[in-house]
Amino acid sequence: MSLKHPLIHLQNSVHSLRKRSSQECSQSVFHVEAAPPWTPPTPADPNSTTAPMTPTVPLALPPPLSLAEAGQVTRAERRDSSSLLDSWSRRTKRSSSSQRLLQEKEALQEEVIAQKELVWILHRALEAFQLEKRSCAEFLAASGEQERMELLQHRERHAAELQEQLQEARGGQEDLRNSLQLRDAEVAALQDDIRRLTERNNTKQEVIMKLCDQLTSCLSSGGRSDSQSLTQLQQEVENLKDDMEAYRTQNCFLNSELYQLTRLWRTSSQQETSLMLKCSHLEARLCQVESRYLGVLRQLQENKALEPAQQGAVQKMIEDALKGGLKGVIRLDMARDHDEYGFQIVPEYEVEDMKLLAKIQALEIRSHNLLNQDGADRPLIGRWAQFLAGRSSDDLCASPELKGLLRGGVPREYRQQVWTWLVRARTRSARERHPQRYQQLCEKSDASPRPASRQIQLDLHRTLTTNQHFSSPSSPAVQQLRRVLLAFSWQNPAIGYCQGLNRLAGLALLVLQSEEEAFWCLVAVVENILPPDYYTKQLLASQADQRVLKDFLSEKLPRLSAHLQLHSVDVSLVCFNWFLVVFVESLPSDLLLRLWDAFLYEGSKVVFRYALALFKYKEDDILKIQDGVEIHQYLRFFTKTITDGRRLTSIAFSDMNPFPGRLLRNRRVLHLQRLQAELQDLEDQQEEFLTENLTENRRDDKELDVSEDEF
């Protein structure tokens, strides 16, 4: 460090202070400058264009005086003028001295400030000198070059740190300057706002003043009107006041009447709700009693110790119960036989030998629905409402929270929105490449029919026959389904149409309420969710899934698997249709839609989970049946007797864990390869058989020709 810069700064400061003090203090405080000589004011030039400072007033001239009088007057005037000059000069000296004192005071204050600055500079210079002296002393006190180099390096680092601090200080200064500019801009904007508001306020004040003037003029003109018109106006005002009071009284009376009616309506509504709830519980109780009654009849039917007359009476009671159906059950609302999507709440069964058991299960389903129809979905609706609050269908994204909500099921109010997002997420790339794909395919199918159109037309009337929307051949849903299936046959020529696609498209139409969205839902299920070759001519992927299901069944439910193998029951005869139509028309509608909620998000793994959960749900009942034919008949309809959907969902997503997707994919590949190998072997055997048959036929023909030649 060097003292050159502080000393030069000190020298320049001292020089400037001395110069300024010498200039300001060259005069003494007691020095009084001579007053400028007084000159009387010159008369104004009449030809000058400049106006006089003070207006001149014409005076009356006195009469001429004598010479002696003129001399006396002249001496008196001189004495007066000299006294006036003395007083004016003294006054001028006083004012100039006070001004000079003020100037001296200001100069002394500036000199004090300068001296303070000088003292501050000297202090800084002294600190710098002491620091330099300390540094030099440390440098000289160092014993070797190494210590001196370390001292120099330390000083250099210190100087670098000071330089960095200086840069930071400059940066902070720049930031403060920018913030100050922003503040100035804000202040200017606020000042502009204040100016505009002030102008607006002034304008309003002017308008108010004008209105006040008009009101004053009107009142003044009104005051000049005759007293008769004023009396009439007062009378009209009194009449209006009376009418207002009458209307007010009438309004109070009507409000009280409305309040009483509202109370009565609320009371009756609460009573009606409680009665409906009570009737629902009574109806559920009646269903339970009838179910137990039919259960007792079934046990009596299976009892072989009864006499023939008793068995005949029991059989007659069973026939009467089956013929009566549910006509004896109290029904509060006929629409409750179908849900919001048109599905039957209580399914019908076609198995003659199992109709009694099916009737018992149907009564249990109805009892469960009646007891849980109110308040069961309120927590679920609240969670979905909170999740979808402030979000559109395009804002949804995959997350563990959404996955958990979908596994619990989507309320009817939000199912269309959620399914639309799930389908669009699966088909986004295809829809972006072909925005008008569905319309183009519909036009194409109208112009040139497909070979699959005949099969589609035949299957239209077999689609969801128990659903209200597809019960009539002329219903709009049937025509929409026809257009969707024809468009898909053009979309995927490798598949065209396969039986089972009509049920998938029908369910999509019921939920999405749009032909185009139902078409893309069918595309998502067939081309994106399920494996390839699932609906092709040979159904290889579907057959492979049945073998994968048997593997999982033997691992997850070994007792049930062994029981089915013991009685030679092939579950694929029942489960193949489950997988091909994703449980459409195999489960009650509420369970079916809950399964599809998770299926559209997680994929085909959900189908395996629910298939295993169904067997787990009814495992004890199946294990009780010891006949293969009865087991097969029971498996044909037992899925429609599931009453507790929450328990089934818990089994599917909790009891079936772990269920890794990689294991499912690996087993699918393994069984698909085996099926392809078996198919290839079968084709080779067929070709070999045809070749041998052709060879034998040719040999027989030759022998026949030889024999004919001999004869």
XYZ file of C-alpha atoms in Angstrom:
711
model
C 0.000 0.000 0.000
C 1.120 3.569 -0.713
C 0.334 6.986 0.773
C 0.589 8.757 -2.547
C -3.093 8.837 -3.284
C -4.285 9.961 0.218
C -1.583 12.677 0.451
C -2.376 14.057 -2.983
C -6.038 14.124 -2.053
C -5.176 15.898 1.213
C -2.966 18.447 -0.559
C -5.667 19.288 -3.112
C -8.344 19.615 -0.414
C -6.202 21.946 1.718
C -5.328 24.085 -1.304
C -8.978 24.452 -2.303
C -10.022 25.301 1.257
C -7.308 27.969 1.582
C -8.258 29.541 -1.690
C -11.944 29.631 -0.793
C -11.275 31.008 2.707
C -8.913 33.670 1.325
C -11.566 34.790 -1.150
C -14.387 34.797 1.388
C -12.467 36.280 4.336
C -10.512 38.987 2.462
C -12.814 41.577 3.988
C -13.230 42.177 7.661
C -16.467 41.857 9.419
C -16.218 45.491 10.465
C -15.420 46.781 6.977
C -18.175 48.898 5.507
C -18.141 49.775 1.883
C -18.854 53.348 0.884
C -22.352 53.899 -0.197
C -22.823 54.765 -3.822
C -23.450 58.464 -4.422
C -27.045 59.341 -4.487
C -28.422 60.742 -7.677
C -31.842 62.228 -7.795
C -34.235 60.579 -10.183
C -34.309 62.092 -13.624
C -37.602 63.186 -15.016
C -39.187 60.838 -17.458
C -38.631 61.569 -21.101
C -41.862 62.476 -22.742
C -40.669 60.899 -25.972
C -39.600 57.651 -24.228
C -41.782 54.548 -24.654
C -40.923 53.219 -21.214
C -43.608 53.818 -18.638
C -42.577 55.615 -15.429
C -42.278 53.495 -12.301
C -44.813 55.616 -10.369
C -47.695 57.598 -11.741
C -47.243 61.360 -11.676
C -49.965 63.474 -10.184
C -50.358 67.038 -11.504
C -49.810 69.680 -8.764
C -51.002 73.284 -8.535
C -48.010 75.687 -8.894
C -47.617 78.345 -6.173
C -47.387 82.014 -7.084
C -43.895 83.420 -7.813
C -41.847 84.515 -4.779
C -39.552 87.431 -4.235
C -35.739 87.136 -4.268
C -35.354 87.141 -0.453
C -38.138 84.668 -0.010
C -36.622 82.533 -2.703
C -33.257 82.546 -0.906
C -34.812 81.537 2.398
C -36.737 78.779 0.707
C -33.609 77.568 -1.048
C -31.634 77.413 2.218
C -34.492 75.541 3.949
C -34.719 73.105 1.081
C -30.996 72.505 1.219
C -31.125 71.801 4.959
C -34.058 69.418 4.429
C -32.348 67.663 1.548
C -29.090 67.264 3.465
C -30.907 65.802 6.465
C -32.786 63.428 4.160
C -29.516 62.383 2.527
C -27.928 61.701 5.905
C -30.843 59.588 7.134
C -30.995 57.671 3.809
C -27.260 56.985 3.894
C -27.443 55.744 7.489
C -30.360 53.479 6.597
C -28.503 52.188 3.562
C -25.401 51.499 5.649
C -27.483 49.563 8.195
C -29.175 47.376 5.548
C -25.893 46.722 3.760
C -24.166 45.838 7.062
C -26.979 43.358 7.972
C -26.730 41.779 4.537
C -22.975 41.590 4.895
C -23.341 39.973 8.329
C -25.659 37.358 6.856
C -23.181 36.689 4.084
C -20.371 36.419 6.629
C -22.464 33.977 8.659
C -23.113 31.770 5.658
C -19.428 31.918 4.738
C -18.408 30.920 8.264
C -20.882 28.012 8.212
C -19.469 26.822 4.891
C -15.962 27.199 6.300
C -16.931 25.104 9.347
C -18.324 22.403 7.042
C -15.142 22.546 4.977
C -13.037 22.266 8.138
C -15.061 19.216 9.199
C -14.466 17.653 5.815
C -10.783 18.454 6.150
C -10.672 16.840 9.595
C -12.420 13.738 8.202
C -9.933 13.550 5.327
C -7.033 13.960 7.776
C -8.437 11.150 9.910
C -8.688 8.891 6.887
C -5.192 9.839 5.794
C -3.906 9.180 9.310
C -5.586 5.756 9.351
C -4.109 4.950 5.951
C -0.686 6.130 7.091
C -0.890 4.039 10.265
C -1.941 1.016 8.221
C 0.926 1.638 5.814
C 3.311 2.063 8.708
C 2.090 -1.180 10.289
C 2.443 -2.997 6.992
C 5.948 -1.632 6.449
C 6.892 -2.560 10.009
C 5.631 -6.095 9.500
C 7.418 -6.293 6.165
C 10.683 -5.043 7.679
C 10.285 -7.247 10.737
C 10.028 -10.362 8.596
C 13.171 -12.443 8.953
C 13.195 -14.114 5.536
C 12.048 -13.709 1.999
C 9.427 -16.427 2.491
C 7.648 -14.476 5.238
C 7.814 -11.303 3.181
C 6.335 -13.109 0.225
C 3.573 -14.455 2.457
C 2.910 -10.916 3.717
C 2.786 -9.616 0.173
C 0.449 -12.419 -0.870
C -1.729 -11.724 2.154
C -1.868 -8.032 1.206
C -2.687 -8.934 -2.352
C -5.517 -11.180 -1.230
C -6.741 -8.431 1.056
C -6.613 -5.982 -1.839
C -8.525 -8.467 -4.020
C -11.178 -8.837 -1.316
C -11.464 -5.084 -1.056
C -11.787 -4.918 -4.837
C -14.588 -7.502 -4.731
C -16.309 -5.559 -1.967
C -15.986 -2.442 -4.087
C -17.538 -4.231 -7.050
C -20.367 -5.508 -4.846
C -20.888 -1.997 -3.484
C -21.032 -0.650 -7.031
C -23.487 -3.385 -7.975
C -25.615 -2.532 -4.963
C -25.402 1.129 -5.931
C -26.569 0.259 -9.440
C -29.448 -1.767 -8.037
C -30.410 1.091 -5.763
C -30.231 3.451 -8.703
C -32.489 1.189 -10.738
C -34.915 0.844 -7.864
C -34.845 4.619 -7.450
C -35.683 5.009 -11.126
C -38.546 2.557 -10.729
C -39.759 4.482 -7.698
C -39.538 7.701 -9.688
C -41.538 6.117 -12.482
C -44.130 4.919 -9.973
C -44.257 8.356 -8.389
C -44.717 9.925 -11.812
C -47.507 7.467 -12.600
C -49.147 8.191 -9.250
C -48.832 11.912 -9.907
C -50.506 11.417 -13.281
C -53.284 9.491 -11.570
C -53.635 12.243 -8.991
C -53.766 14.819 -11.758
C -56.433 12.887 -13.630
C -58.419 12.359 -10.453
C -58.101 16.031 -9.631
C -59.353 16.978 -13.085
C -62.207 14.511 -12.751
C -63.045 15.893 -9.327
C -63.014 19.433 -10.670
C -65.293 18.362 -13.504
C -67.657 16.761 -11.030
C -67.592 19.892 -8.895
C -68.493 21.952 -11.932
C -71.343 19.596 -12.766
C -72.530 19.767 -9.159
C -72.423 23.550 -9.236
C -74.399 23.618 -12.470
C -76.976 21.238 -11.036
C -77.199 23.336 -7.891
C -77.761 26.410 -10.021
C -80.454 24.621 -11.999
C -82.067 23.401 -8.798
C -81.982 26.887 -7.361
C -83.526 28.316 -10.510
C -86.193 25.600 -10.489
C -86.977 26.256 -6.846
C -87.145 29.966 -7.458
C -89.448 29.453 -10.425
C -91.496 26.972 -8.364
C -91.779 29.505 -5.618
C -93.372 31.844 -8.094
C -96.016 29.233 -9.049
C -99.472 29.565 -7.659
C -100.384 28.042 -4.314
C -103.115 25.862 -5.816
C -100.705 23.667 -7.794
C -98.503 23.338 -4.699
C -101.472 22.166 -2.680
C -102.311 19.561 -5.308
C -98.778 18.268 -5.284
C -98.798 17.978 -1.519
C -102.082 16.092 -1.685
C -100.666 13.646 -4.242
C -97.616 13.093 -2.058
C -99.826 12.306 0.914
C -101.845 9.867 -1.184
C -98.686 8.134 -2.362
C -97.471 7.846 1.223
C -100.768 6.220 2.212
C -100.495 3.777 -0.705
C -96.913 2.975 0.269
C -97.926 2.251 3.830
C -100.728 -0.008 2.637
C -98.381 -1.894 0.323
C -95.845 -2.235 3.120
C -98.469 -3.752 5.400
C -99.589 -6.116 2.637
C -95.963 -7.087 1.929
C -95.369 -7.939 5.588
C -98.468 -10.096 5.586
C -97.393 -11.897 2.391
C -93.876 -12.428 3.754
C -95.288 -14.014 6.865
C -97.490 -16.251 4.708
C -94.500 -17.251 2.559
C -92.460 -17.985 5.657
C -95.198 -20.227 7.013
C -95.552 -21.999 3.667
C -91.782 -22.484 3.452
C -91.731 -24.009 6.913
C -94.596 -26.312 6.000
C -92.882 -27.317 2.734
C -89.601 -28.055 4.508
C -91.369 -30.069 7.158
C -93.290 -32.071 4.564
C -90.111 -32.576 2.521
C -88.269 -33.878 5.552
C -91.195 -36.136 6.392
C -91.305 -37.396 2.807
C -87.550 -38.088 2.853
C -87.802 -39.924 6.147
C -90.792 -41.922 4.868
C -88.966 -42.793 1.661
C -85.950 -43.885 3.670
C -88.157 -45.886 5.984
C -89.921 -47.515 3.057
C -86.558 -48.327 1.483
C -85.446 -50.015 4.683
C -88.745 -51.861 4.903
C -88.429 -52.979 1.301
C -84.836 -54.086 1.937
C -86.019 -55.951 5.014
C -88.756 -57.613 2.967
C -86.173 -58.647 0.365
C -84.012 -60.124 3.105
C -86.971 -62.032 4.554
C -87.942 -63.358 1.141
C -84.328 -64.304 0.468
C -84.169 -66.235 3.725
C -87.520 -67.881 2.926
C -86.219 -69.011 -0.455
C -83.029 -70.210 1.207
C -85.056 -72.383 3.578
C -87.022 -73.770 0.627
C -83.770 -74.567 -1.156
C -82.460 -76.415 1.882
C -85.707 -78.345 2.119
C -85.453 -79.161 -1.578
C -81.981 -80.606 -1.085
C -83.109 -82.627 1.943
C -83.575 -86.190 0.801
C -85.228 -87.369 4.056
C -88.559 -85.712 3.302
C -91.541 -87.747 2.293
C -92.817 -87.503 -1.286
C -95.833 -85.441 -0.233
C -93.633 -83.011 1.639
C -91.211 -82.781 -1.284
C -94.135 -82.062 -3.600
C -95.381 -79.300 -1.290
C -91.904 -77.763 -1.132
C -91.556 -77.941 -4.916
C -94.950 -76.270 -5.340
C -93.952 -73.471 -2.942
C -90.730 -72.966 -4.905
C -92.610 -72.782 -8.194
C -95.051 -70.251 -6.736
C -92.156 -68.130 -5.457
C -90.388 -68.214 -8.830
C -93.571 -67.406 -10.754
C -94.382 -64.513 -8.467
C -91.008 -62.892 -9.096
C -90.677 -59.603 -7.336
C -94.280 -58.529 -7.883
C -95.041 -58.801 -4.211
C -92.223 -56.483 -3.265
C -93.161 -52.913 -2.526
C -91.703 -50.592 -5.177
C -91.527 -46.878 -4.569
C -90.126 -45.954 -7.957
C -90.277 -48.096 -11.081
C -87.225 -46.291 -12.523
C -85.144 -47.813 -9.757
C -85.185 -51.097 -11.682
C -82.589 -49.444 -13.957
C -79.629 -47.263 -13.114
C -78.624 -43.939 -14.674
C -77.072 -45.647 -17.715
C -80.110 -47.871 -18.393
C -78.734 -51.140 -16.938
C -80.983 -53.405 -14.904
C -80.215 -53.263 -11.199
C -81.566 -56.776 -10.577
C -80.358 -59.058 -13.411
C -82.353 -61.867 -14.976
C -81.117 -65.462 -15.229
C -81.769 -68.073 -17.872
C -80.384 -71.169 -16.096
C -83.451 -73.224 -15.190
C -81.714 -75.416 -12.615
C -80.197 -72.465 -10.773
C -83.124 -70.039 -10.839
C -83.880 -70.437 -7.155
C -80.335 -69.610 -6.148
C -80.283 -66.754 -8.678
C -83.506 -65.375 -7.201
C -81.954 -65.454 -3.729
C -78.867 -63.602 -4.969
C -81.039 -61.039 -6.814
C -82.949 -60.296 -3.632
C -79.697 -59.816 -1.754
C -78.484 -57.387 -4.426
C -81.687 -55.382 -4.235
C -81.564 -55.295 -0.450
C -77.961 -54.092 -0.545
C -78.783 -51.377 -3.094
C -81.755 -50.153 -1.095
C -79.755 -49.893 2.108
C -76.824 -48.107 0.475
C -78.520 -45.858 -2.051
C -78.304 -42.694 0.089
C -75.082 -41.269 1.461
C -72.800 -44.073 0.293
C -71.115 -42.026 -2.440
C -70.942 -38.675 -0.649
C -67.318 -39.011 0.586
C -66.241 -40.203 -2.861
C -68.008 -37.287 -4.549
C -66.309 -34.880 -2.128
C -62.845 -36.239 -2.891
C -63.421 -36.040 -6.640
C -64.867 -32.539 -6.389
C -61.795 -31.409 -4.459
C -59.461 -33.057 -6.985
C -61.207 -31.595 -10.054
C -61.746 -28.126 -8.549
C -60.358 -25.507 -10.907
C -59.196 -28.078 -13.490
C -60.387 -28.697 -16.987
C -60.280 -32.043 -18.774
C -57.016 -30.959 -20.431
C -55.346 -30.138 -17.109
C -55.547 -33.677 -15.707
C -52.265 -35.538 -15.501
C -51.205 -38.977 -14.319
C -50.468 -39.105 -10.588
C -50.707 -41.527 -7.640
C -53.642 -39.509 -6.300
C -55.581 -39.921 -9.542
C -54.734 -43.627 -9.593
C -56.143 -44.126 -6.092
C -59.296 -42.183 -6.933
C -59.884 -44.210 -10.096
C -59.521 -47.480 -8.197
C -62.240 -46.327 -5.819
C -64.510 -45.443 -8.734
C -65.620 -42.253 -10.463
C -68.968 -40.697 -9.476
C -71.557 -40.469 -12.218
C -71.296 -36.659 -12.231
C -67.626 -36.753 -13.274
C -67.338 -40.062 -15.170
C -67.888 -38.596 -18.639
C -65.233 -35.919 -18.068
C -62.683 -38.358 -16.638
C -63.240 -41.007 -19.324
C -62.878 -38.355 -22.033
C -59.499 -37.326 -20.640
C -58.358 -40.960 -20.294
C -59.311 -41.756 -23.894
C -57.668 -38.613 -25.250
C -54.488 -39.365 -23.313
C -54.376 -42.814 -24.951
C -55.068 -41.552 -28.502
C -53.492 -38.090 -28.524
C -50.869 -38.774 -31.218
C -53.354 -40.411 -33.614
C -55.902 -37.629 -33.166
C -53.284 -34.955 -33.768
C -52.248 -36.630 -37.022
C -55.870 -37.071 -38.190
C -58.155 -34.473 -36.507
C -61.173 -35.349 -38.708
C -60.565 -39.103 -38.750
C -63.993 -40.231 -37.561
C -65.906 -38.037 -40.013
C -63.750 -39.255 -42.894
C -64.288 -42.909 -41.947
C -68.057 -42.387 -41.660
C -68.143 -40.879 -45.151
C -66.030 -43.758 -46.436
C -68.305 -46.381 -44.880
C -71.362 -44.705 -46.419
C -69.732 -44.607 -49.845
C -68.456 -48.209 -49.969
C -69.732 -50.933 -47.592
C -67.323 -53.268 -45.827
C -67.584 -57.076 -45.809
C -68.061 -56.891 -42.040
C -71.156 -54.681 -42.326
C -73.469 -57.703 -42.526
C -72.114 -59.215 -39.316
C -72.279 -55.814 -37.635
C -75.927 -55.460 -38.610
C -76.695 -58.884 -37.131
C -74.934 -58.114 -33.842
C -76.586 -54.721 -33.329
C -79.724 -56.310 -31.906
C -77.690 -58.603 -29.640
C -75.907 -55.693 -27.937
C -76.805 -54.933 -24.312
C -80.299 -56.363 -24.691
C -81.196 -55.651 -21.061
C -80.281 -51.970 -21.382
C -83.070 -49.471 -21.957
C -81.150 -47.537 -24.616
C -80.566 -50.637 -26.808
C -83.848 -52.442 -26.193
C -85.533 -51.101 -29.340
C -84.126 -51.589 -32.866
C -85.148 -48.036 -33.767
C -83.468 -46.357 -30.799
C -80.851 -43.687 -31.640
C -78.162 -45.550 -29.671
C -78.395 -48.531 -32.047
C -77.769 -46.330 -35.100
C -74.878 -44.595 -33.382
C -73.376 -47.977 -32.510
C -73.657 -49.062 -36.158
C -71.730 -45.991 -37.390
C -69.024 -46.440 -34.732
C -68.443 -50.115 -35.603
C -68.356 -49.437 -39.362
C -65.852 -46.619 -38.843
C -63.662 -48.896 -36.750
C -63.754 -51.593 -39.436
C -62.165 -49.040 -41.792
C -59.796 -47.799 -39.089
C -58.323 -51.270 -38.447
C -58.708 -53.471 -41.557
C -56.603 -56.238 -39.943
C -59.419 -56.807 -37.450
C -62.383 -55.349 -39.279
C -65.004 -56.571 -36.857
C -64.989 -59.188 -34.111
C -67.886 -60.253 -31.941
C -67.474 -58.465 -28.619
C -66.487 -55.096 -30.072
C -70.171 -54.155 -30.173
C -70.396 -54.399 -26.376
C -67.243 -52.323 -25.854
C -68.532 -49.598 -28.179
C -72.017 -49.725 -26.618
C -70.653 -49.129 -23.124
C -68.502 -46.273 -24.411
C -71.570 -44.668 -26.023
C -73.568 -44.870 -22.803
C -70.884 -43.127 -20.742
C -69.264 -40.675 -23.180
C -72.526 -39.601 -24.907
C -70.612 -38.933 -28.158
C -70.091 -41.047 -31.265
C -66.602 -39.719 -31.944
C -65.424 -40.164 -28.348
C -66.882 -43.697 -28.300
C -65.006 -44.479 -31.534
C -61.698 -43.278 -30.060
C -62.438 -45.207 -26.843
C -62.804 -48.382 -28.911
C -59.528 -47.547 -30.704
C -57.784 -46.993 -27.361
C -58.985 -50.320 -25.925
C -58.211 -52.450 -28.989
C -55.022 -50.801 -30.263
C -53.406 -49.342 -27.129
C -54.598 -51.081 -23.948
C -55.045 -54.720 -24.937
C -52.201 -56.674 -26.598
C -52.026 -57.061 -30.401
C -53.829 -60.018 -31.995
C -56.484 -59.855 -29.252
C -59.347 -59.577 -31.772
C -57.718 -61.013 -34.865
C -58.999 -64.128 -36.621
C -57.067 -66.635 -34.496
C -57.427 -64.741 -31.141
C -53.908 -65.767 -30.108
C -53.464 -63.054 -27.464
C -56.858 -63.861 -25.924
C -55.952 -67.542 -25.657
C -52.571 -66.641 -24.151
C -54.304 -64.526 -21.480
C -56.410 -67.540 -20.446
C -53.270 -69.555 -19.826
C -51.742 -66.641 -17.894
C -54.930 -66.471 -15.774
C -54.626 -70.175 -14.924
C -51.022 -69.600 -13.792
C -52.066 -66.730 -11.527
C -55.042 -68.712 -10.230
C -52.794 -71.584 -9.162
C -50.452 -69.124 -7.406
C -52.959 -66.795 -5.746
C -55.772 -69.310 -5.033
C -54.175 -72.790 -4.876
C -57.125 -74.476 -3.067
C -59.659 -73.279 -5.614
C -57.380 -74.179 -8.530
C -56.916 -77.699 -7.197
C -60.683 -78.045 -6.632
C -61.436 -77.003 -10.223
C -58.810 -79.374 -11.603
C -60.216 -82.190 -9.463
C -63.643 -81.785 -11.056
C -62.203 -81.121 -14.545
C -63.576 -77.584 -14.765
C -61.857 -75.378 -17.363
C -62.223 -71.758 -16.235
C -61.331 -70.479 -19.709
C -64.799 -71.581 -20.896
C -66.217 -68.835 -18.665
C -63.345 -66.358 -18.381
C -62.647 -66.125 -22.118
C -65.780 -64.032 -22.576
C -64.864 -61.920 -19.515
C -61.593 -60.898 -21.083
C -62.892 -60.507 -24.638
C -65.602 -57.961 -23.656
C -63.889 -56.675 -20.457
C -66.721 -57.972 -18.240
C -69.514 -56.129 -20.112
C -72.823 -57.904 -19.285
C -70.953 -60.138 -16.823
C -70.921 -57.826 -13.785
C -73.531 -55.534 -12.240
C -73.345 -52.096 -13.804
C -71.860 -50.315 -10.793
C -69.018 -52.842 -10.495
C -68.524 -52.883 -14.268
C -68.102 -49.107 -14.487
C -65.771 -49.062 -11.489
C -63.636 -51.739 -13.199
C -63.541 -49.695 -16.411
C -62.514 -46.567 -14.475
C -59.278 -48.271 -13.457
C -58.982 -50.281 -16.717
C -58.757 -47.187 -18.926
C -55.986 -45.792 -16.705
C -53.888 -48.821 -15.670
C -54.493 -51.165 -18.592
C -55.278 -54.863 -18.968
C -53.683 -55.754 -15.634
C -56.917 -54.609 -13.993
C -58.849 -57.354 -15.827
C -56.632 -60.032 -14.237
C -56.980 -58.430 -10.807
C -60.787 -58.422 -10.960
C -60.982 -61.938 -12.411
C -58.928 -63.308 -9.521
C -60.887 -61.154 -7.039
C -64.179 -62.650 -8.276
C -62.910 -66.170 -7.644
C -61.593 -65.102 -4.244
C -64.936 -63.454 -3.366
C -66.881 -66.672 -4.021
C -64.145 -69.183 -3.184
C -65.964 -70.708 -0.211
C -69.216 -71.127 -2.167
C -67.418 -72.786 -5.077
C -65.520 -75.124 -2.759
C -68.832 -76.357 -1.334
C -70.033 -77.584 -4.760
C -68.770 -81.089 -5.441
C -70.095 -81.614 -8.948
C -68.343 -80.390 -12.097
C -71.565 -79.589 -13.965
C -72.979 -77.600 -11.053
C -69.668 -75.720 -10.701
C -69.803 -74.806 -14.370
C -73.406 -73.633 -14.095
C -72.586 -71.637 -10.986
C -69.633 -69.947 -12.723
C -71.921 -68.812 -15.557
C -73.941 -66.425 -13.402
C -72.158 -65.985 -10.053
C -70.527 -62.693 -11.150
C -73.956 -61.024 -11.215
C -74.579 -61.909 -7.586
C -71.754 -59.773 -6.189
C -73.296 -57.305 -3.746
C -70.362 -55.681 -1.951
C -68.379 -53.693 -4.510
C -66.017 -52.195 -1.930
C -64.987 -55.627 -0.733
C -64.393 -56.781 -4.315
C -62.254 -53.700 -5.027
C -60.263 -54.264 -1.847
C -59.599 -57.874 -2.837
C -58.563 -56.854 -6.356
C -56.092 -54.126 -5.354
C -54.961 -55.300 -1.911
C -55.279 -59.074 -1.491
C -53.939 -59.806 -4.995
C -50.701 -57.884 -4.375
C -47.961 -58.138 -5.427
C -48.997 -58.083 -9.068
C -46.068 -56.712 -11.107
C -46.702 -55.715 -14.678
C -43.358 -57.101 -15.837
C -44.348 -60.606 -14.691
C -47.612 -60.322 -16.633
C -45.796 -59.222 -19.806
C -43.219 -62.013 -19.530
C -45.869 -64.697 -19.077
C -47.868 -63.345 -21.978
C -44.807 -63.573 -24.228
C -44.057 -67.103 -23.003
C -47.554 -68.480 -23.592
C -47.889 -66.610 -26.879
C -44.727 -68.269 -28.148
C -46.016 -71.652 -27.027
C -49.335 -71.066 -28.773
C -47.596 -70.008 -31.959
C -45.425 -73.134 -31.798
C -48.480 -75.326 -31.233
C -50.274 -73.615 -34.086
C -47.293 -74.163 -36.336
C -47.168 -77.845 -35.363
C -50.874 -78.144 -36.092
C -50.413 -76.550 -39.496
C -47.493 -78.884 -40.224
C -49.597 -81.877 -39.228
C -52.449 -80.695 -41.428
C -50.099 -80.204 -44.343
C -48.540 -83.630 -43.769
C -51.977 -85.214 -43.547
C -53.075 -83.532 -46.743
C -49.868 -84.644 -48.485
C -50.250 -88.244 -47.338
C -53.903 -88.242 -48.270
C -53.075 -86.880 -51.701
C -50.346 -89.521 -52.174
C -52.670 -92.328 -51.156
C -55.362 -91.046 -53.473
C -52.895 -90.964 -56.367
C -51.709 -94.517 -55.532
C -55.285 -95.742 -55.418
C -55.959 -94.076 -58.737
C -52.922 -95.763 -60.312
C -53.921 -99.153 -58.989
C -57.425 -98.615 -60.283
C -56.065 -97.681 -63.705
C -53.841 -100.778 -63.801
C -56.706 -103.029 -62.841
C -58.867 -101.487 -65.516
C -56.123 -102.052 -68.104
C -55.854 -105.710 -67.117
C -59.551 -106.235 -67.589
